[in-house]
PDB file of C-alpha atoms in Angstrom:
ATOM      1  CA  MET A  45     -25.068 -24.398   6.128  1.00  0.00           C
ATOM      2  CA  ASP A  46     -24.195 -21.361   8.054  1.00  0.00           C
ATOM      3  CA  ALA A  47     -22.415 -18.213   6.580  1.00  0.00           C
ATOM      4  CA  GLU A  48     -19.002 -18.797   7.296  1.00  0.00           C
ATOM      5  CA  GLN A  49     -19.127 -22.432   5.570  1.00  0.00           C
ATOM      6  CA  GLN A  50     -20.829 -21.028   2.233  1.00  0.00           C
ATOM      7  CA  GLY A  51     -17.839 -18.661   2.046  1.00  0.00           C
ATOM      8  CA  ALA A  52     -15.219 -21.613   2.228  1.00  0.00           C
ATOM      9  CA  VAL A  53     -17.796 -23.330  -0.344  1.00  0.00           C
ATOM     10  CA  LYS A  54     -17.370 -20.097  -2.434  1.00  0.00           C
ATOM     11  CA  ARG A  55     -13.947 -19.232  -1.846  1.00  0.00           C
ATOM     12  CA  ARG A  56     -12.631 -22.814  -2.843  1.00  0.00           C
ATOM     13  CA  ALA A  57     -14.323 -22.119  -6.474  1.00  0.00           C
ATOM     14  CA  GLY A  58     -12.618 -19.284  -6.003  1.00  0.00           C
ATOM     15  CA  HIS A  59     -14.017 -15.804  -5.434  1.00  0.00           C
ATOM     16  CA  VAL A  60     -13.663 -12.286  -6.873  1.00  0.00           C
ATOM     17  CA  PRO A  61     -13.830  -9.858  -3.761  1.00  0.00           C
ATOM     18  CA  GLY A  62     -15.906  -7.233  -5.044  1.00  0.00           C
ATOM     19  CA  GLU A  63     -17.364  -6.320  -8.274  1.00  0.00           C
ATOM     20  CA  GLU A  64     -14.964  -7.335 -11.188  1.00  0.00           C
ATOM     21  CA  GLY A  65     -14.897  -3.368 -12.503  1.00  0.00           C
ATOM     22  CA  VAL A  66     -12.610  -2.382  -9.253  1.00  0.00           C
ATOM     23  CA  TRP A  67     -10.173  -5.091 -10.128  1.00  0.00           C
ATOM     24  CA  VAL A  68     -10.030  -3.455 -13.800  1.00  0.00           C
ATOM     25  CA  LEU A  69      -9.532  -0.131 -11.980  1.00  0.00           C
ATOM     26  CA  ILE A  70      -6.502  -1.855  -9.317  1.00  0.00           C
ATOM     27  CA  MET A  71      -4.844  -3.769 -11.764  1.00  0.00           C
ATOM     28  CA  GLY A  72      -4.885  -0.973 -14.265  1.00  0.00           C
ATOM     29  CA  ASP A  73      -3.413   1.728 -11.497  1.00  0.00           C
ATOM     30  CA  MET A  74      -0.992  -0.920 -10.562  1.00  0.00           C
ATOM     31  CA  LEU A  75       0.355  -0.887 -14.127  1.00  0.00           C
ATOM     32  CA  VAL A  76       0.443   2.650 -14.376  1.00  0.00           C
ATOM     33  CA  PHE A  77       2.331   3.133 -10.911  1.00  0.00           C
ATOM     34  CA  SER A  78       4.980   0.802 -11.667  1.00  0.00           C
ATOM     35  CA  ILE A  79       5.520   2.818 -14.650  1.00  0.00           C
ATOM     36  CA  PHE A  80       5.828   5.703 -12.586  1.00  0.00           C
ATOM     37  CA  PHE A  81       8.430   3.609 -10.534  1.00  0.00           C
ATOM     38  CA  ALA A  82      10.413   2.181 -13.374  1.00  0.00           C
ATOM     39  CA  THR A  83      10.628   5.909 -14.881  1.00  0.00           C
ATOM     40  CA  TYR A  84      12.019   7.398 -11.585  1.00  0.00           C
ATOM     41  CA  LEU A  85      14.703   4.861 -11.802  1.00  0.00           C
ATOM     42  CA  ILE A  86      15.523   5.848 -15.360  1.00  0.00           C
ATOM     43  CA  TYR A  87      15.714   9.281 -14.662  1.00  0.00           C
ATOM     44  CA  ARG A  88      17.561   9.025 -11.177  1.00  0.00           C
ATOM     45  CA  ALA A  89      20.224   6.633 -13.242  1.00  0.00           C
ATOM     46  CA  GLN A  90      21.020   9.975 -15.130  1.00  0.00           C
ATOM     47  CA  ASN A  91      21.822  11.796 -12.235  1.00  0.00           C
ATOM     48  CA  VAL A  92      22.565   9.736  -9.046  1.00  0.00           C
ATOM     49  CA  VAL A  93      24.398  12.341  -7.139  1.00  0.00           C
ATOM     50  CA  LEU A  94      21.377  14.621  -7.313  1.00  0.00           C
ATOM     51  CA  TYR A  95      18.979  12.212  -6.184  1.00  0.00           C
ATOM     52  CA  THR A  96      20.675  10.608  -3.322  1.00  0.00           C
ATOM     53  CA  SER A  97      21.977  14.352  -1.836  1.00  0.00           C
ATOM     54  CA  SER A  98      18.047  15.722  -2.135  1.00  0.00           C
ATOM     55  CA  GLN A  99      17.157  12.419  -0.187  1.00  0.00           C
ATOM     56  CA  LEU A 100      19.311  13.679   2.549  1.00  0.00           C
ATOM     57  CA  SER A 101      16.623  16.358   3.210  1.00  0.00           C
ATOM     58  CA  MET A 102      13.814  13.659   3.455  1.00  0.00           C
ATOM     59  CA  GLN A 103      12.196  12.918   6.685  1.00  0.00           C
ATOM     60  CA  ARG A 104      12.139   9.192   6.692  1.00  0.00           C
ATOM     61  CA  GLY A 105      10.102   9.719  10.090  1.00  0.00           C
ATOM     62  CA  PHE A 106       7.402  10.607   7.932  1.00  0.00           C
ATOM     63  CA  GLY A 107       7.560   8.033   5.752  1.00  0.00           C
ATOM     64  CA  LEU A 108       7.740   5.210   8.427  1.00  0.00           C
ATOM     65  CA  LEU A 109       4.607   6.813  10.255  1.00  0.00           C
ATOM     66  CA  ASN A 110       3.044   6.976   7.098  1.00  0.00           C
ATOM     67  CA  THR A 111       3.519   3.327   6.255  1.00  0.00           C
ATOM     68  CA  VAL A 112       2.358   2.227   9.572  1.00  0.00           C
ATOM     69  CA  LEU A 113      -0.802   4.321   9.507  1.00  0.00           C
ATOM     70  CA  LEU A 114      -1.537   3.015   6.257  1.00  0.00           C
ATOM     71  CA  LEU A 115      -0.604  -0.705   7.165  1.00  0.00           C
ATOM     72  CA  THR A 116      -2.696  -0.279  10.532  1.00  0.00           C
ATOM     73  CA  SER A 117      -5.670   1.219   8.418  1.00  0.00           C
ATOM     74  CA  SER A 118      -5.821  -1.763   6.002  1.00  0.00           C
ATOM     75  CA  TRP A 119      -5.922  -4.169   9.031  1.00  0.00           C
ATOM     76  CA  PHE A 120      -8.938  -2.403  10.151  1.00  0.00           C
ATOM     77  CA  VAL A 121     -10.524  -2.753   6.779  1.00  0.00           C
ATOM     78  CA  ALA A 122      -9.687  -6.335   6.320  1.00  0.00           C
ATOM     79  CA  LEU A 123     -11.102  -7.410   9.978  1.00  0.00           C
ATOM     80  CA  ALA A 124     -14.099  -5.049   8.849  1.00  0.00           C
ATOM     81  CA  VAL A 125     -14.697  -6.988   5.641  1.00  0.00           C
ATOM     82  CA  SER A 126     -14.692 -10.109   7.462  1.00  0.00           C
ATOM     83  CA  GLU A 127     -17.153  -8.802  10.144  1.00  0.00           C
ATOM     84  CA  ALA A 128     -19.506  -7.627   7.630  1.00  0.00           C
ATOM     85  CA  ARG A 129     -19.320 -11.101   6.257  1.00  0.00           C
ATOM     86  CA  ALA A 130     -20.094 -12.896   9.418  1.00  0.00           C
ATOM     87  CA  GLY A 131     -23.085 -10.441   9.638  1.00  0.00           C
ATOM     88  CA  GLY A 132     -21.590  -7.927  12.187  1.00  0.00           C
ATOM     89  CA  ARG A 133     -22.295  -4.701  10.873  1.00  0.00           C
ATOM     90  CA  GLU A 134     -22.003  -2.655  14.007  1.00  0.00           C
ATOM     91  CA  ARG A 135     -18.232  -4.052  14.533  1.00  0.00           C
ATOM     92  CA  ALA A 136     -17.423  -3.597  10.709  1.00  0.00           C
ATOM     93  CA  MET A 137     -18.598   0.136  11.090  1.00  0.00           C
ATOM     94  CA  ARG A 138     -16.555   0.818  13.914  1.00  0.00           C
ATOM     95  CA  LEU A 139     -13.589  -0.966  12.602  1.00  0.00           C
ATOM     96  CA  LEU A 140     -14.035   1.275   8.937  1.00  0.00           C
ATOM     97  CA  LEU A 141     -13.777   4.485  11.428  1.00  0.00           C
ATOM     98  CA  GLY A 142     -10.532   3.105  12.890  1.00  0.00           C
ATOM     99  CA  ALA A 143      -9.454   2.847   9.363  1.00  0.00           C
ATOM    100  CA  PHE A 144     -10.834   6.014   8.463  1.00  0.00           C
ATOM    101  CA  ALA A 145      -8.903   7.477  11.356  1.00  0.00           C
ATOM    102  CA  CYS A 146      -5.562   6.095  10.232  1.00  0.00           C
ATOM    103  CA  GLY A 147      -6.324   7.747   6.759  1.00  0.00           C
ATOM    104  CA  ILE A 148      -6.951  11.191   8.359  1.00  0.00           C
ATOM    105  CA  GLY A 149      -3.662  10.505  10.223  1.00  0.00           C
ATOM    106  CA  PHE A 150      -2.030   9.895   6.467  1.00  0.00           C
ATOM    107  CA  VAL A 151      -3.070  13.189   5.234  1.00  0.00           C
ATOM    108  CA  VAL A 152      -2.420  15.310   8.224  1.00  0.00           C
ATOM    109  CA  SER A 153       1.158  14.095   8.372  1.00  0.00           C
ATOM    110  CA  LYS A 154       1.548  14.372   4.675  1.00  0.00           C
ATOM    111  CA  ALA A 155       0.278  17.844   4.903  1.00  0.00           C
ATOM    112  CA  PHE A 156       3.071  18.439   7.614  1.00  0.00           C
ATOM    113  CA  GLU A 157       5.634  16.911   5.509  1.00  0.00           C
ATOM    114  CA  TRP A 158       5.047  18.861   2.520  1.00  0.00           C
ATOM    115  CA  GLY A 159       4.346  22.276   4.615  1.00  0.00           C
ATOM    116  CA  GLY A 160       7.799  21.725   6.466  1.00  0.00           C
ATOM    117  CA  LYS A 161       9.427  21.335   2.949  1.00  0.00           C
ATOM    118  CA  ILE A 162       7.854  24.334   1.352  1.00  0.00           C
ATOM    119  CA  GLN A 163       8.773  26.736   4.313  1.00  0.00           C
ATOM    120  CA  ALA A 164      12.275  25.112   3.599  1.00  0.00           C
ATOM    121  CA  GLY A 165      12.159  26.484   0.391  1.00  0.00           C
ATOM    122  CA  ILE A 166      12.077  22.940  -1.246  1.00  0.00           C
ATOM    123  CA  THR A 167       9.402  22.696  -3.727  1.00  0.00           C
ATOM    124  CA  LEU A 168       8.323  21.007  -7.134  1.00  0.00           C
ATOM    125  CA  ASN A 169      10.527  23.639  -9.146  1.00  0.00           C
ATOM    126  CA  SER A 170      13.748  22.695  -6.687  1.00  0.00           C
ATOM    127  CA  ASN A 171      15.073  19.772  -8.714  1.00  0.00           C
ATOM    128  CA  GLU A 172      14.238  16.717 -10.679  1.00  0.00           C
ATOM    129  CA  PHE A 173      14.131  14.585  -7.577  1.00  0.00           C
ATOM    130  CA  TYR A 174      11.531  16.746  -6.201  1.00  0.00           C
ATOM    131  CA  ILE A 175       9.478  17.076  -9.222  1.00  0.00           C
ATOM    132  CA  PHE A 176       8.863  12.849  -8.665  1.00  0.00           C
ATOM    133  CA  TYR A 177       8.786  13.241  -4.894  1.00  0.00           C
ATOM    134  CA  TYR A 178       5.749  15.751  -5.119  1.00  0.00           C
ATOM    135  CA  MET A 179       4.076  14.448  -8.149  1.00  0.00           C
ATOM    136  CA  LEU A 180       4.325  10.619  -7.238  1.00  0.00           C
ATOM    137  CA  THR A 181       3.279  11.410  -3.683  1.00  0.00           C
ATOM    138  CA  GLY A 182       0.741  14.018  -4.562  1.00  0.00           C
ATOM    139  CA  ILE A 183      -0.996  11.205  -7.033  1.00  0.00           C
ATOM    140  CA  HIS A 184      -0.737   8.636  -4.401  1.00  0.00           C
ATOM    141  CA  LEU A 185      -2.500  11.542  -2.114  1.00  0.00           C
ATOM    142  CA  LEU A 186      -5.334  11.738  -4.480  1.00  0.00           C
ATOM    143  CA  HIS A 187      -5.820   8.039  -4.002  1.00  0.00           C
ATOM    144  CA  VAL A 188      -5.755   8.293  -0.392  1.00  0.00           C
ATOM    145  CA  LEU A 189      -8.486  11.272  -0.742  1.00  0.00           C
ATOM    146  CA  ILE A 190     -10.611   9.206  -2.985  1.00  0.00           C
ATOM    147  CA  GLY A 191     -10.079   6.095  -0.442  1.00  0.00           C
ATOM    148  CA  LEU A 192     -11.649   8.092   2.234  1.00  0.00           C
ATOM    149  CA  ILE A 193     -14.558   8.804   0.215  1.00  0.00           C
ATOM    150  CA  VAL A 194     -14.712   5.300  -0.321  1.00  0.00           C
ATOM    151  CA  LEU A 195     -14.527   4.578   3.447  1.00  0.00           C
ATOM    152  CA  GLY A 196     -16.958   6.941   4.371  1.00  0.00           C
ATOM    153  CA  TYR A 197     -19.508   5.306   1.841  1.00  0.00           C
ATOM    154  CA  LEU A 198     -18.880   1.998   3.509  1.00  0.00           C
ATOM    155  CA  ILE A 199     -19.244   3.665   6.981  1.00  0.00           C
ATOM    156  CA  ALA A 200     -22.736   4.953   5.889  1.00  0.00           C
ATOM    157  CA  ARG A 201     -23.736   1.831   4.254  1.00  0.00           C
ATOM    158  CA  SER A 202     -22.734  -0.194   7.235  1.00  0.00           C
ATOM    159  CA  ARG A 203     -25.071   2.234   9.460  1.00  0.00           C
ATOM    160  CA  ARG A 204     -28.265   1.643   7.367  1.00  0.00           C
ATOM    161  CA  PRO A 205     -30.862  -0.380   9.148  1.00  0.00           C
ATOM    162  CA  ASP A 206     -31.057  -2.500   5.701  1.00  0.00           C
ATOM    163  CA  PRO A 207     -27.386  -2.398   3.869  1.00  0.00           C
ATOM    164  CA  GLY A 208     -29.048  -4.143   0.803  1.00  0.00           C
ATOM    165  CA  ALA A 209     -27.961  -7.640  -0.847  1.00  0.00           C
ATOM    166  CA  SER A 210     -24.836  -5.974  -2.304  1.00  0.00           C
ATOM    167  CA  TYR A 211     -23.553  -4.888   0.949  1.00  0.00           C
ATOM    168  CA  VAL A 212     -21.052  -7.840   1.129  1.00  0.00           C
ATOM    169  CA  LEU A 213     -19.578  -7.181  -2.148  1.00  0.00           C
ATOM    170  CA  VAL A 214     -19.363  -3.710  -2.059  1.00  0.00           C
ATOM    171  CA  MET A 215     -17.325  -3.777   1.383  1.00  0.00           C
ATOM    172  CA  GLU A 216     -14.783  -6.294  -0.589  1.00  0.00           C
ATOM    173  CA  GLY A 217     -14.728  -4.011  -3.492  1.00  0.00           C
ATOM    174  CA  GLY A 218     -14.273  -0.664  -1.301  1.00  0.00           C
ATOM    175  CA  GLY A 219     -11.561  -2.938   1.015  1.00  0.00           C
ATOM    176  CA  ALA A 220      -9.862  -3.900  -2.220  1.00  0.00           C
ATOM    177  CA  PHE A 221      -9.173  -0.224  -3.211  1.00  0.00           C
ATOM    178  CA  TRP A 222      -8.052   1.059   0.224  1.00  0.00           C
ATOM    179  CA  HIS A 223      -5.620  -1.795   0.144  1.00  0.00           C
ATOM    180  CA  LEU A 224      -4.430  -0.461  -3.106  1.00  0.00           C
ATOM    181  CA  VAL A 225      -3.695   2.482  -1.607  1.00  0.00           C
ATOM    182  CA  ASP A 226      -1.198   0.662   1.062  1.00  0.00           C
ATOM    183  CA  LEU A 227       0.090  -1.202  -1.666  1.00  0.00           C
ATOM    184  CA  LEU A 228       1.118   1.673  -3.622  1.00  0.00           C
ATOM    185  CA  TRP A 229       2.643   3.252  -0.878  1.00  0.00           C
ATOM    186  CA  ILE A 230       4.841   0.579   0.442  1.00  0.00           C
ATOM    187  CA  VAL A 231       6.613   0.624  -3.099  1.00  0.00           C
ATOM    188  CA  LEU A 232       6.659   4.518  -3.111  1.00  0.00           C
ATOM    189  CA  PHE A 233       8.050   5.142   0.590  1.00  0.00           C
ATOM    190  CA  ALA A 234      10.906   2.195  -0.545  1.00  0.00           C
ATOM    191  CA  LEU A 235      11.731   3.943  -3.671  1.00  0.00           C
ATOM    192  CA  LEU A 236      11.560   7.587  -2.485  1.00  0.00           C
ATOM    193  CA  TYR A 237      12.794   7.403   1.121  1.00  0.00           C
ATOM    194  CA  LEU A 238      14.713   4.297   1.432  1.00  0.00           C
ATOM    195  CA  VAL A 239      16.586   3.216  -1.914  1.00  0.00           C
ATOM    196  CA  ARG A 240      19.732   5.272  -2.400  1.00  0.00           C
TER     197      ARG A 240
ATOM    198  CA  MET B1019     -10.636 -14.532  21.797  1.00  0.00           C
ATOM    199  CA  LEU B1020     -10.328 -13.636  18.111  1.00  0.00           C
ATOM    200  CA  SER B1021     -11.839 -15.966  15.285  1.00  0.00           C
ATOM    201  CA  THR B1022      -9.353 -17.940  12.739  1.00  0.00           C
ATOM    202  CA  PRO B1023      -9.660 -15.165  10.130  1.00  0.00           C
ATOM    203  CA  LEU B1024      -9.355 -12.458  12.583  1.00  0.00           C
ATOM    204  CA  ARG B1025      -6.033 -13.761  14.166  1.00  0.00           C
ATOM    205  CA  ARG B1026      -4.939 -14.370  10.269  1.00  0.00           C
ATOM    206  CA  ILE B1027      -5.234 -11.023   9.436  1.00  0.00           C
ATOM    207  CA  THR B1028      -3.879  -9.729  12.789  1.00  0.00           C
ATOM    208  CA  ALA B1029      -0.671 -12.194  12.483  1.00  0.00           C
ATOM    209  CA  VAL B1030      -0.423 -10.529   8.656  1.00  0.00           C
ATOM    210  CA  TRP B1031      -0.626  -7.008  10.106  1.00  0.00           C
ATOM    211  CA  LEU B1032       2.047  -7.591  12.462  1.00  0.00           C
ATOM    212  CA  LEU B1033       4.174  -9.417  10.075  1.00  0.00           C
ATOM    213  CA  LEU B1034       4.188  -6.160   7.812  1.00  0.00           C
ATOM    214  CA  VAL B1035       4.762  -3.577  10.374  1.00  0.00           C
ATOM    215  CA  LEU B1036       7.779  -5.936  11.480  1.00  0.00           C
ATOM    216  CA  ALA B1037       9.052  -6.191   7.898  1.00  0.00           C
ATOM    217  CA  THR B1038       8.855  -2.385   7.900  1.00  0.00           C
ATOM    218  CA  LEU B1039      10.697  -1.548  10.690  1.00  0.00           C
ATOM    219  CA  PHE B1040      13.472  -4.217   9.385  1.00  0.00           C
ATOM    220  CA  SER B1041      13.615  -2.807   5.979  1.00  0.00           C
ATOM    221  CA  TRP B1042      13.980   0.469   7.850  1.00  0.00           C
ATOM    222  CA  GLU B1043      17.047  -0.945   9.782  1.00  0.00           C
ATOM    223  CA  SER B1044      18.605  -2.455   7.001  1.00  0.00           C
ATOM    224  CA  ALA B1045      18.574   0.873   5.073  1.00  0.00           C
ATOM    225  CA  HIS B1046      20.293   2.490   7.875  1.00  0.00           C
ATOM    226  CA  VAL B1047      23.242   0.161   8.339  1.00  0.00           C
ATOM    227  CA  GLY B1048      26.154  -0.916   6.251  1.00  0.00           C
ATOM    228  CA  ASN B1049      27.824   0.836   4.052  1.00  0.00           C
ATOM    229  CA  ASP B1050      26.840  -1.150   0.681  1.00  0.00           C
ATOM    230  CA  HIS B1051      23.858   1.009  -0.404  1.00  0.00           C
ATOM    231  CA  ARG B1052      23.400  -1.503  -3.214  1.00  0.00           C
ATOM    232  CA  LEU B1053      22.721  -4.309  -1.112  1.00  0.00           C
ATOM    233  CA  SER B1054      20.769  -2.750   1.318  1.00  0.00           C
ATOM    234  CA  SER B1055      18.477  -0.806  -1.020  1.00  0.00           C
ATOM    235  CA  SER B1056      17.929  -4.295  -2.709  1.00  0.00           C
ATOM    236  CA  ILE B1057      16.896  -5.853   0.241  1.00  0.00           C
ATOM    237  CA  VAL B1058      14.566  -2.729   0.875  1.00  0.00           C
ATOM    238  CA  LEU B1059      13.022  -3.107  -2.494  1.00  0.00           C
ATOM    239  CA  VAL B1060      12.672  -7.089  -2.241  1.00  0.00           C
ATOM    240  CA  ILE B1061      11.044  -6.444   1.106  1.00  0.00           C
ATOM    241  CA  ALA B1062       8.627  -4.171  -0.176  1.00  0.00           C
ATOM    242  CA  PHE B1063       7.451  -6.364  -2.990  1.00  0.00           C
ATOM    243  CA  ILE B1064       7.130  -9.210  -0.415  1.00  0.00           C
ATOM    244  CA  LYS B1065       4.454  -7.008   1.665  1.00  0.00           C
ATOM    245  CA  VAL B1066       2.914  -6.046  -1.437  1.00  0.00           C
ATOM    246  CA  ARG B1067       2.420  -9.700  -2.076  1.00  0.00           C
ATOM    247  CA  PHE B1068       0.757 -10.171   1.669  1.00  0.00           C
ATOM    248  CA  VAL B1069      -1.144  -7.023   1.054  1.00  0.00           C
ATOM    249  CA  GLY B1070      -2.413  -8.443  -1.913  1.00  0.00           C
ATOM    250  CA  LEU B1071      -2.724 -12.216  -1.030  1.00  0.00           C
ATOM    251  CA  GLU B1072      -3.945 -12.014   2.704  1.00  0.00           C
ATOM    252  CA  PHE B1073      -6.067  -7.982   2.948  1.00  0.00           C
ATOM    253  CA  MET B1074      -7.122  -8.048  -0.799  1.00  0.00           C
ATOM    254  CA  GLU B1075      -8.050 -11.752  -0.579  1.00  0.00           C
ATOM    255  CA  LEU B1076      -6.247 -12.790  -3.896  1.00  0.00           C
ATOM    256  CA  ARG B1077      -5.455 -15.951  -2.372  1.00  0.00           C
ATOM    257  CA  HIS B1078      -9.101 -16.882  -2.525  1.00  0.00           C
ATOM    258  CA  ALA B1079      -9.392 -15.436  -6.336  1.00  0.00           C
ATOM    259  CA  PRO B1080      -9.459 -17.385  -9.653  1.00  0.00           C
ATOM    260  CA  LEU B1081      -6.610 -18.163 -10.898  1.00  0.00           C
ATOM    261  CA  PRO B1082      -6.311 -15.843 -14.044  1.00  0.00           C
ATOM    262  CA  LEU B1083      -7.012 -12.628 -11.268  1.00  0.00           C
ATOM    263  CA  ARG B1084      -4.068 -14.359  -8.703  1.00  0.00           C
ATOM    264  CA  LEU B1085      -1.942 -15.024 -11.979  1.00  0.00           C
ATOM    265  CA  ILE B1086      -2.362 -11.364 -13.198  1.00  0.00           C
ATOM    266  CA  PHE B1087      -1.259 -10.046  -9.593  1.00  0.00           C
ATOM    267  CA  GLU B1088       1.554 -12.183  -9.100  1.00  0.00           C
ATOM    268  CA  ILE B1089       2.723 -11.587 -12.675  1.00  0.00           C
ATOM    269  CA  TRP B1090       2.538  -7.849 -12.182  1.00  0.00           C
ATOM    270  CA  LEU B1091       4.534  -8.412  -9.124  1.00  0.00           C
ATOM    271  CA  LEU B1092       7.338 -10.505 -10.210  1.00  0.00           C
ATOM    272  CA  ALA B1093       7.901  -8.033 -13.394  1.00  0.00           C
ATOM    273  CA  ALA B1094       7.795  -5.147 -11.388  1.00  0.00           C
ATOM    274  CA  CYS B1095      10.221  -6.008  -8.781  1.00  0.00           C
ATOM    275  CA  ALA B1096      12.455  -7.477 -11.626  1.00  0.00           C
ATOM    276  CA  ALA B1097      12.402  -4.445 -13.553  1.00  0.00           C
ATOM    277  CA  LEU B1098      12.942  -2.065 -10.595  1.00  0.00           C
ATOM    278  CA  LEU B1099      16.187  -3.976  -9.520  1.00  0.00           C
ATOM    279  CA  ILE B1100      17.321  -4.454 -12.979  1.00  0.00           C
ATOM    280  CA  LEU B1101      16.900  -0.337 -13.120  1.00  0.00           C
ATOM    281  CA  TYR B1102      18.652  -0.036 -10.245  1.00  0.00           C
ATOM    282  CA  TRP B1103      21.524  -2.328 -10.477  1.00  0.00           C
ATOM    283  CA  LEU B1104      22.073  -0.620 -13.936  1.00  0.00           C
ATOM    284  CA  SER B1105      22.252   2.877 -12.362  1.00  0.00           C
ATOM    285  CA  PRO B1106      25.665   4.332 -11.807  1.00  0.00           C
ATOM    286  CA  MET B1107      26.997   4.701  -8.005  1.00  0.00           C
ATOM    287  CA  ALA B1108      26.444   7.328  -6.179  1.00  0.00           C
TER     288      ALA B1108
END
């Protein structure tokens, strides 16, 4: 039985990608963020005019660019996990570098976006909408930074002459965390930039 | 030529990028903010489902894990839509 067939058998039985602990973290994070999202809409309902007028200053192009960057990084990571499973560590490592570059791109673009806002005098104290904007994108950015550290570790692990028995499991778990970062941004982008 | 799993991952990525551009467009057209914003939210959660099932591989996960994800997805999407529709119009 080759690796792909073994994988297929394992999948039929139901396979938890990565360590189970990773999923406690992921589901917990998803729950916390969904409470943030609901809180945003509840506060917005008290002052819709303030929120929609503040949203006019949002540069949606940044939001769109960030979304495409994260989707593309997730694509690289999903391909890397698939390669790692098939034994192609060299290719997995190169794909992870692509994902890492997209993640750095996200951070740089966020720095420009925030920088532009701060220069225009729009800060956390400007109004309630911007409190949500800076807090939510800030907490998300923290996730991106942690995700980049995870990707860095996966790259280093892929380069090792012997990546260890847990290599594929670590790739799956680390990959799932990176996809979480992407998943949360998708809703955040819709709520903060597009929903009026 | 890409192998089957790689092709599938790439097809999902393409779909997600196209859905992003579509929701971008639908957020810009039309005068009915409520309808376009609701479409944007629903598309966002469809994208989230694709990321979860395909990229995170929950499609192959044991049923309880997949169910937790699906229930979260439905509950979050429904809650946000209800809260949005309960809000006064701008």
